mmCIF file of C-alpha atoms in Angstrom:
data_model
loop_
_atom_site.group_PDB
_atom_site.id
_atom_site.type_symbol
_atom_site.label_atom_id
_atom_site.label_comp_id
_atom_site.label_asym_id
_atom_site.label_seq_id
_atom_site.Cartn_x
_atom_site.Cartn_y
_atom_site.Cartn_z
ATOM 1 C CA UNK A 19 -25.050 -62.644 55.246
ATOM 2 C CA UNK A 20 -22.051 -62.872 53.051
ATOM 3 C CA UNK A 21 -21.597 -66.840 53.217
ATOM 4 C CA UNK A 22 -25.560 -66.832 52.170
ATOM 5 C CA UNK A 23 -24.355 -64.754 49.304
ATOM 6 C CA UNK A 24 -21.643 -66.561 48.256
ATOM 7 C CA UNK A 25 -23.433 -69.977 48.789
ATOM 8 C CA UNK A 26 -26.400 -68.239 46.631
ATOM 9 C CA UNK A 27 -23.742 -67.149 43.823
ATOM 10 C CA UNK A 28 -22.235 -70.803 43.381
ATOM 11 C CA UNK A 29 -25.518 -72.298 43.200
ATOM 12 C CA UNK A 30 -26.608 -70.044 40.717
ATOM 13 C CA UNK A 31 -22.999 -70.449 38.715
ATOM 14 C CA UNK A 32 -23.842 -73.779 38.522
ATOM 15 C CA UNK A 33 -26.880 -73.750 37.287
ATOM 16 C CA UNK A 34 -25.195 -71.720 34.548
ATOM 17 C CA UNK A 35 -23.297 -74.422 34.101
ATOM 18 C CA UNK A 36 -25.731 -77.001 33.992
ATOM 19 C CA UNK A 37 -28.124 -74.944 31.553
ATOM 20 C CA UNK A 38 -24.983 -75.101 29.238
ATOM 21 C CA UNK A 39 -24.182 -78.521 29.410
ATOM 22 C CA UNK A 40 -28.127 -79.908 28.926
ATOM 23 C CA UNK A 41 -28.473 -79.270 25.088
ATOM 24 C CA UNK A 42 -25.026 -81.192 24.472
ATOM 25 C CA UNK A 43 -25.950 -83.789 26.933
ATOM 26 C CA UNK A 44 -29.173 -84.034 25.055
ATOM 27 C CA UNK A 45 -27.826 -84.476 21.586
ATOM 28 C CA UNK A 46 -25.725 -87.216 23.013
ATOM 29 C CA UNK A 47 -28.068 -89.312 24.551
ATOM 30 C CA UNK A 48 -30.326 -88.690 21.372
ATOM 31 C CA UNK A 49 -28.062 -89.458 18.547
ATOM 32 C CA UNK A 50 -25.329 -91.822 20.364
ATOM 33 C CA UNK A 51 -26.548 -93.442 23.656
ATOM 34 C CA UNK A 52 -30.169 -94.034 22.497
ATOM 35 C CA UNK A 53 -29.231 -95.447 18.838
ATOM 36 C CA UNK A 54 -26.634 -97.470 20.844
ATOM 37 C CA UNK A 55 -29.204 -99.221 22.902
ATOM 38 C CA UNK A 56 -31.707 -99.769 20.442
ATOM 39 C CA UNK A 57 -28.767 -101.479 18.093
ATOM 40 C CA UNK A 58 -28.146 -104.127 20.905
ATOM 41 C CA UNK A 59 -31.479 -104.725 21.195
ATOM 42 C CA UNK A 60 -31.760 -105.310 17.519
ATOM 43 C CA UNK A 61 -28.778 -107.742 17.407
ATOM 44 C CA UNK A 62 -31.094 -110.120 19.401
ATOM 45 C CA UNK A 63 -33.456 -110.188 16.845
ATOM 46 C CA UNK A 64 -33.679 -111.698 12.870
ATOM 47 C CA UNK A 65 -36.104 -110.240 10.233
ATOM 48 C CA UNK A 66 -36.807 -107.158 8.247
ATOM 49 C CA UNK A 67 -38.604 -104.246 9.310
ATOM 50 C CA UNK A 68 -41.575 -104.533 11.188
ATOM 51 C CA UNK A 69 -41.660 -108.149 11.206
ATOM 52 C CA UNK A 70 -38.581 -108.836 13.422
ATOM 53 C CA UNK A 71 -38.372 -111.293 15.851
ATOM 54 C CA UNK A 72 -36.731 -111.894 19.090
ATOM 55 C CA UNK A 73 -33.995 -115.066 18.202
ATOM 56 C CA UNK A 74 -31.489 -114.960 21.650
ATOM 57 C CA UNK A 75 -27.975 -115.244 20.870
ATOM 58 C CA UNK A 76 -28.289 -117.037 17.624
ATOM 59 C CA UNK A 77 -27.347 -113.906 15.743
ATOM 60 C CA UNK A 78 -23.968 -113.875 17.792
ATOM 61 C CA UNK A 79 -23.661 -117.622 17.445
ATOM 62 C CA UNK A 80 -23.735 -117.274 13.468
ATOM 63 C CA UNK A 81 -20.765 -114.586 13.509
ATOM 64 C CA UNK A 82 -18.327 -117.190 14.558
ATOM 65 C CA UNK A 83 -19.804 -119.763 11.947
ATOM 66 C CA UNK A 84 -19.278 -116.871 9.298
ATOM 67 C CA UNK A 85 -16.227 -117.627 7.487
ATOM 68 C CA UNK A 86 -16.081 -114.121 6.052
ATOM 69 C CA UNK A 87 -16.371 -112.212 8.914
ATOM 70 C CA UNK A 88 -13.479 -114.469 10.450
ATOM 71 C CA UNK A 89 -11.574 -113.650 7.092
ATOM 72 C CA UNK A 90 -12.458 -109.719 7.664
ATOM 73 C CA UNK A 91 -11.281 -110.145 11.333
ATOM 74 C CA UNK A 92 -7.879 -111.471 10.052
ATOM 75 C CA UNK A 93 -7.932 -108.801 7.722
ATOM 76 C CA UNK A 94 -8.098 -106.274 10.205
ATOM 77 C CA UNK A 95 -5.628 -107.502 13.156
ATOM 78 C CA UNK A 96 -2.947 -108.110 9.880
ATOM 79 C CA UNK A 97 -3.322 -104.270 9.087
ATOM 80 C CA UNK A 98 -3.340 -103.605 12.753
ATOM 81 C CA UNK A 99 -0.104 -105.668 13.684
ATOM 82 C CA UNK A 100 1.870 -103.831 11.038
ATOM 83 C CA UNK A 101 0.203 -100.661 9.878
ATOM 84 C CA UNK A 102 -0.003 -99.019 13.520
ATOM 85 C CA UNK A 103 3.534 -99.882 14.918
ATOM 86 C CA UNK A 104 5.008 -98.624 11.619
ATOM 87 C CA UNK A 105 2.613 -95.600 11.641
ATOM 88 C CA UNK A 106 3.319 -94.568 15.402
ATOM 89 C CA UNK A 107 7.001 -94.797 14.378
ATOM 90 C CA UNK A 108 7.174 -92.730 11.687
ATOM 91 C CA UNK A 109 5.126 -90.311 13.269
ATOM 92 C CA UNK A 110 7.577 -89.873 16.490
ATOM 93 C CA UNK A 111 10.355 -89.543 14.712
ATOM 94 C CA UNK A 112 9.488 -87.222 12.034
ATOM 95 C CA UNK A 113 7.994 -85.297 15.080
ATOM 96 C CA UNK A 114 11.313 -85.494 17.098
ATOM 97 C CA UNK A 115 13.198 -84.134 13.289
ATOM 98 C CA UNK A 116 10.947 -81.263 12.857
ATOM 99 C CA UNK A 117 10.588 -80.300 16.583
ATOM 100 C CA UNK A 118 14.415 -79.141 15.861
ATOM 101 C CA UNK A 119 14.528 -75.401 16.915
ATOM 102 C CA UNK A 120 17.987 -74.933 14.061
ATOM 103 C CA UNK A 121 15.695 -76.425 11.080
ATOM 104 C CA UNK A 122 14.486 -73.977 8.915
ATOM 105 C CA UNK A 123 11.783 -74.235 6.857
ATOM 106 C CA UNK A 124 9.935 -76.050 9.701
ATOM 107 C CA UNK A 125 6.550 -75.100 8.796
ATOM 108 C CA UNK A 126 6.959 -75.879 5.010
ATOM 109 C CA UNK A 127 7.878 -79.589 6.326
ATOM 110 C CA UNK A 128 5.077 -79.696 8.752
ATOM 111 C CA UNK A 129 2.595 -78.821 6.496
ATOM 112 C CA UNK A 130 3.532 -81.275 3.614
ATOM 113 C CA UNK A 131 3.585 -84.181 5.645
ATOM 114 C CA UNK A 132 0.038 -83.187 7.443
ATOM 115 C CA UNK A 133 -1.420 -82.564 4.338
ATOM 116 C CA UNK A 134 -2.315 -86.044 3.189
ATOM 117 C CA UNK A 135 -4.832 -86.218 6.147
ATOM 118 C CA UNK A 136 -6.853 -83.067 4.934
ATOM 119 C CA UNK A 137 -7.235 -85.422 1.849
ATOM 120 C CA UNK A 138 -10.782 -86.811 1.261
ATOM 121 C CA UNK A 139 -10.839 -90.250 2.132
ATOM 122 C CA UNK A 140 -12.427 -91.885 -1.206
ATOM 123 C CA UNK A 141 -9.880 -89.391 -3.126
ATOM 124 C CA UNK A 142 -6.836 -90.863 -1.798
ATOM 125 C CA UNK A 143 -8.305 -94.153 -2.472
ATOM 126 C CA UNK A 144 -9.149 -93.677 -6.035
ATOM 127 C CA UNK A 145 -5.260 -92.061 -6.597
ATOM 128 C CA UNK A 146 -3.962 -95.134 -4.788
ATOM 129 C CA UNK A 147 -6.061 -97.279 -6.848
ATOM 130 C CA UNK A 148 -4.501 -95.904 -10.415
ATOM 131 C CA UNK A 149 -0.894 -96.080 -8.576
ATOM 132 C CA UNK A 150 -0.920 -99.521 -8.111
ATOM 133 C CA UNK A 151 -3.187 -100.335 -11.260
ATOM 134 C CA UNK A 152 -1.614 -102.563 -14.043
ATOM 135 C CA UNK A 153 -0.770 -99.706 -16.048
ATOM 136 C CA UNK A 154 -0.219 -97.308 -13.533
ATOM 137 C CA UNK A 155 2.981 -95.005 -12.058
ATOM 138 C CA UNK A 156 4.363 -97.824 -10.024
ATOM 139 C CA UNK A 157 4.308 -100.514 -12.393
ATOM 140 C CA UNK A 158 5.356 -98.248 -15.099
ATOM 141 C CA UNK A 159 8.150 -97.114 -12.271
ATOM 142 C CA UNK A 160 9.163 -100.860 -11.654
ATOM 143 C CA UNK A 161 9.134 -102.055 -15.459
ATOM 144 C CA UNK A 162 11.880 -99.200 -16.279
ATOM 145 C CA UNK A 163 14.118 -99.776 -13.639
ATOM 146 C CA UNK A 164 14.238 -103.405 -14.145
ATOM 147 C CA UNK A 165 12.760 -104.997 -11.239
ATOM 148 C CA UNK A 166 9.541 -106.362 -13.181
ATOM 149 C CA UNK A 167 8.947 -107.061 -16.533
ATOM 150 C CA UNK A 168 5.435 -106.645 -17.204
ATOM 151 C CA UNK A 169 3.265 -104.720 -15.041
ATOM 152 C CA UNK A 170 1.820 -106.745 -12.241
ATOM 153 C CA UNK A 171 -1.963 -106.571 -10.772
ATOM 154 C CA UNK A 172 -1.088 -105.531 -6.670
ATOM 155 C CA UNK A 173 -4.994 -105.512 -6.181
ATOM 156 C CA UNK A 174 -5.853 -108.936 -7.971
ATOM 157 C CA UNK A 175 -3.525 -110.568 -5.246
ATOM 158 C CA UNK A 176 -4.578 -110.914 -1.499
ATOM 159 C CA UNK A 177 -1.335 -110.499 0.113
ATOM 160 C CA UNK A 178 -0.253 -107.451 -2.197
ATOM 161 C CA UNK A 179 -3.919 -106.182 -2.538
ATOM 162 C CA UNK A 180 -3.358 -105.726 1.481
ATOM 163 C CA UNK A 181 0.170 -104.246 1.539
ATOM 164 C CA UNK A 182 -1.405 -101.498 -0.700
ATOM 165 C CA UNK A 183 -4.180 -100.520 1.611
ATOM 166 C CA UNK A 184 -1.432 -100.764 4.544
ATOM 167 C CA UNK A 185 0.991 -98.425 2.654
ATOM 168 C CA UNK A 186 -1.979 -96.186 1.656
ATOM 169 C CA UNK A 187 -2.810 -95.799 5.649
ATOM 170 C CA UNK A 188 0.762 -95.168 6.362
ATOM 171 C CA UNK A 189 0.922 -92.639 3.820
ATOM 172 C CA UNK A 190 -2.364 -90.736 4.789
ATOM 173 C CA UNK A 191 -2.095 -91.067 8.814
ATOM 174 C CA UNK A 192 1.488 -90.922 9.914
ATOM 175 C CA UNK A 193 1.167 -86.825 9.611
ATOM 176 C CA UNK A 194 -2.028 -87.011 11.932
ATOM 177 C CA UNK A 195 -0.061 -88.783 14.619
ATOM 178 C CA UNK A 196 2.986 -86.471 14.021
ATOM 179 C CA UNK A 197 1.099 -83.607 15.212
ATOM 180 C CA UNK A 198 0.337 -85.184 18.643
ATOM 181 C CA UNK A 199 3.859 -85.999 19.258
ATOM 182 C CA UNK A 200 4.690 -82.070 18.079
ATOM 183 C CA UNK A 201 2.259 -81.233 20.451
ATOM 184 C CA UNK A 202 3.945 -82.958 23.299
ATOM 185 C CA UNK A 203 7.537 -82.500 22.389
ATOM 186 C CA UNK A 204 6.870 -78.763 22.694
ATOM 187 C CA UNK A 205 5.823 -79.055 26.088
ATOM 188 C CA UNK A 206 9.630 -80.848 27.196
ATOM 189 C CA UNK A 207 12.106 -78.117 27.540
ATOM 190 C CA UNK A 208 14.895 -77.981 25.101
ATOM 191 C CA UNK A 209 17.210 -77.549 27.858
ATOM 192 C CA UNK A 210 16.764 -81.679 28.950
ATOM 193 C CA UNK A 211 17.884 -81.905 25.427
ATOM 194 C CA UNK A 212 20.977 -79.543 25.725
ATOM 195 C CA UNK A 213 21.787 -81.163 29.237
ATOM 196 C CA UNK A 214 21.767 -84.637 27.448
ATOM 197 C CA UNK A 215 24.051 -83.834 24.989
ATOM 198 C CA UNK A 216 26.616 -82.233 27.427
ATOM 199 C CA UNK A 217 26.494 -85.253 29.280
ATOM 200 C CA UNK A 218 27.668 -87.344 26.274
ATOM 201 C CA UNK A 219 24.278 -88.977 25.131
ATOM 202 C CA UNK A 220 23.922 -89.302 21.540
ATOM 203 C CA UNK A 221 20.791 -89.018 19.454
ATOM 204 C CA UNK A 222 19.467 -92.713 19.838
ATOM 205 C CA UNK A 223 19.959 -92.345 23.597
ATOM 206 C CA UNK A 224 18.463 -89.090 23.404
ATOM 207 C CA UNK A 225 15.258 -90.573 21.576
ATOM 208 C CA UNK A 226 14.864 -93.757 23.323
ATOM 209 C CA UNK A 227 15.672 -92.413 27.078
ATOM 210 C CA UNK A 228 13.917 -88.814 27.231
ATOM 211 C CA UNK A 229 11.636 -88.348 23.979
ATOM 212 C CA UNK A 230 10.007 -91.801 24.373
ATOM 213 C CA UNK A 231 9.377 -92.047 28.236
ATOM 214 C CA UNK A 232 8.455 -88.090 27.987
ATOM 215 C CA UNK A 233 6.068 -88.779 25.553
ATOM 216 C CA UNK A 234 4.264 -91.892 26.959
ATOM 217 C CA UNK A 235 0.963 -90.079 27.495
ATOM 218 C CA UNK A 236 0.593 -89.408 23.753
ATOM 219 C CA UNK A 237 1.944 -92.333 22.622
ATOM 220 C CA UNK A 238 -0.914 -94.571 24.591
ATOM 221 C CA UNK A 239 -3.463 -91.767 23.293
ATOM 222 C CA UNK A 240 -2.457 -92.295 19.642
ATOM 223 C CA UNK A 241 -2.170 -96.119 19.892
ATOM 224 C CA UNK A 242 -5.791 -96.535 21.178
ATOM 225 C CA UNK A 243 -6.855 -94.165 18.661
ATOM 226 C CA UNK A 244 -4.990 -95.960 15.759
ATOM 227 C CA UNK A 245 -6.256 -99.400 17.145
ATOM 228 C CA UNK A 246 -9.751 -98.101 17.030
ATOM 229 C CA UNK A 247 -10.130 -96.814 13.719
ATOM 230 C CA UNK A 248 -8.068 -99.508 12.082
ATOM 231 C CA UNK A 249 -10.771 -102.192 13.478
ATOM 232 C CA UNK A 250 -13.141 -99.881 11.955
ATOM 233 C CA UNK A 251 -11.691 -99.552 8.534
ATOM 234 C CA UNK A 252 -13.978 -98.794 6.008
ATOM 235 C CA UNK A 253 -13.362 -96.779 3.181
ATOM 236 C CA UNK A 254 -9.685 -98.148 2.053
ATOM 237 C CA UNK A 255 -11.410 -101.459 1.469
ATOM 238 C CA UNK A 256 -14.479 -100.074 -0.020
ATOM 239 C CA UNK A 257 -12.638 -97.447 -2.582
ATOM 240 C CA UNK A 258 -9.240 -98.912 -3.002
ATOM 241 C CA UNK A 259 -9.890 -102.826 -3.156
ATOM 242 C CA UNK A 260 -13.689 -103.317 -2.983
ATOM 243 C CA UNK A 261 -12.918 -105.977 -0.448
ATOM 244 C CA UNK A 262 -11.301 -108.090 -2.872
ATOM 245 C CA UNK A 263 -9.923 -110.604 -4.515
ATOM 246 C CA UNK A 264 -12.436 -112.748 -3.193
ATOM 247 C CA UNK A 265 -12.732 -111.007 0.275
ATOM 248 C CA UNK A 266 -9.102 -111.426 0.827
ATOM 249 C CA UNK A 267 -8.966 -107.407 2.291
ATOM 250 C CA UNK A 268 -12.408 -107.370 3.302
ATOM 251 C CA UNK A 269 -12.617 -105.185 6.619
ATOM 252 C CA UNK A 270 -15.552 -105.984 9.147
ATOM 253 C CA UNK A 271 -17.016 -102.459 8.432
ATOM 254 C CA UNK A 272 -17.149 -103.317 4.932
ATOM 255 C CA UNK A 273 -18.694 -106.685 5.522
ATOM 256 C CA UNK A 274 -21.369 -105.464 8.052
ATOM 257 C CA UNK A 275 -22.005 -102.687 5.230
ATOM 258 C CA UNK A 276 -22.782 -105.316 2.531
ATOM 259 C CA UNK A 277 -24.673 -107.250 4.865
ATOM 260 C CA UNK A 278 -26.781 -104.376 5.775
ATOM 261 C CA UNK A 279 -27.386 -102.503 2.781
ATOM 262 C CA UNK A 280 -26.798 -104.746 -0.120
ATOM 263 C CA UNK A 281 -29.329 -107.378 -1.166
ATOM 264 C CA UNK A 282 -31.810 -108.723 1.551
ATOM 265 C CA UNK A 283 -31.061 -106.377 4.809
ATOM 266 C CA UNK A 284 -30.554 -108.244 7.691
ATOM 267 C CA UNK A 285 -29.964 -105.488 10.228
ATOM 268 C CA UNK A 286 -30.347 -107.718 13.563
ATOM 269 C CA UNK A 287 -27.188 -109.932 12.181
ATOM 270 C CA UNK A 288 -25.209 -106.571 11.229
ATOM 271 C CA UNK A 289 -25.987 -104.881 14.928
ATOM 272 C CA UNK A 290 -24.331 -107.987 16.563
ATOM 273 C CA UNK A 291 -21.340 -107.646 14.370
ATOM 274 C CA UNK A 292 -21.122 -103.996 15.107
ATOM 275 C CA UNK A 293 -21.153 -104.904 18.855
ATOM 276 C CA UNK A 294 -18.533 -107.762 18.400
ATOM 277 C CA UNK A 295 -16.459 -104.794 16.931
ATOM 278 C CA UNK A 296 -16.990 -102.700 19.952
ATOM 279 C CA UNK A 297 -15.910 -105.547 22.521
ATOM 280 C CA UNK A 298 -12.556 -106.157 20.358
ATOM 281 C CA UNK A 299 -11.661 -101.897 20.797
ATOM 282 C CA UNK A 300 -12.688 -101.788 24.603
ATOM 283 C CA UNK A 301 -10.619 -104.921 25.181
ATOM 284 C CA UNK A 302 -7.334 -103.703 23.286
ATOM 285 C CA UNK A 303 -8.057 -100.249 24.773
ATOM 286 C CA UNK A 304 -8.115 -101.446 28.389
ATOM 287 C CA UNK A 305 -5.136 -104.133 27.430
ATOM 288 C CA UNK A 306 -2.889 -100.928 26.440
ATOM 289 C CA UNK A 307 -4.101 -99.083 29.076
ATOM 290 C CA UNK A 308 -3.064 -101.465 31.623
ATOM 291 C CA UNK A 309 0.520 -101.812 29.822
ATOM 292 C CA UNK A 310 0.829 -98.445 30.027
ATOM 293 C CA UNK A 311 0.616 -98.169 33.768
ATOM 294 C CA UNK A 312 2.881 -101.008 34.259
ATOM 295 C CA UNK A 313 5.486 -99.461 32.523
ATOM 296 C CA UNK A 314 5.082 -96.287 34.721
#
């Protein structure tokens, strides 16, 4: 009888668990999986509205002939290769410094570094646009200290426009990643660092031999998230450089938005481009996970 009662209680608990899971699962299916499946089907069609017709792989073939989209891929990987490593390294270094129990006003410093990522995406893009304008603060400072004779239009030149986007991204997201590293560091016993110091390890040895290896799972997670976010970059391209000059700084998401909602909409083609981004994100995440496993 006791066994039957226990089995009955376990079944009821499972039923209660499923009861609480069903609403969340239903929302995920309705708002994520169903639209994704519909978008995949749409990517094999052409036309607008109810007049869309099946076109097979023509949208995917067109992608590799679209010079603007290929340029947007190059731009996103340019941001990825430069911005992500710099941001993650800075976040780790700042987290290590702010994890020191002897440091005073840690809360103030942590808040100050984290605050940029709480700023509105549109607001911070507009701020950086005004900072790097021809008559903006950066130009005024460079002219005063004698580096430039006249104001330089950073947003009107391809390379400098990309660099401005990278600087903006580093400013906004470094603190976000720092929080993850701080959480990871606080799970490491401080006695490990004290023992290393007693053994004569210098700060660089402690950082590379203790901090980095123990933070490996967190580093992998932040690298995957940062890669995902950079390949889907949108707000900075739209609000900071408007994709210019001449599409030199445009991102894939920005170009997809333009093709979908400006001029004649082409949802079949834009759906195909979206799935190309999905494939890129999945492949890079898989590569990063495999690299992480090999270093164990």
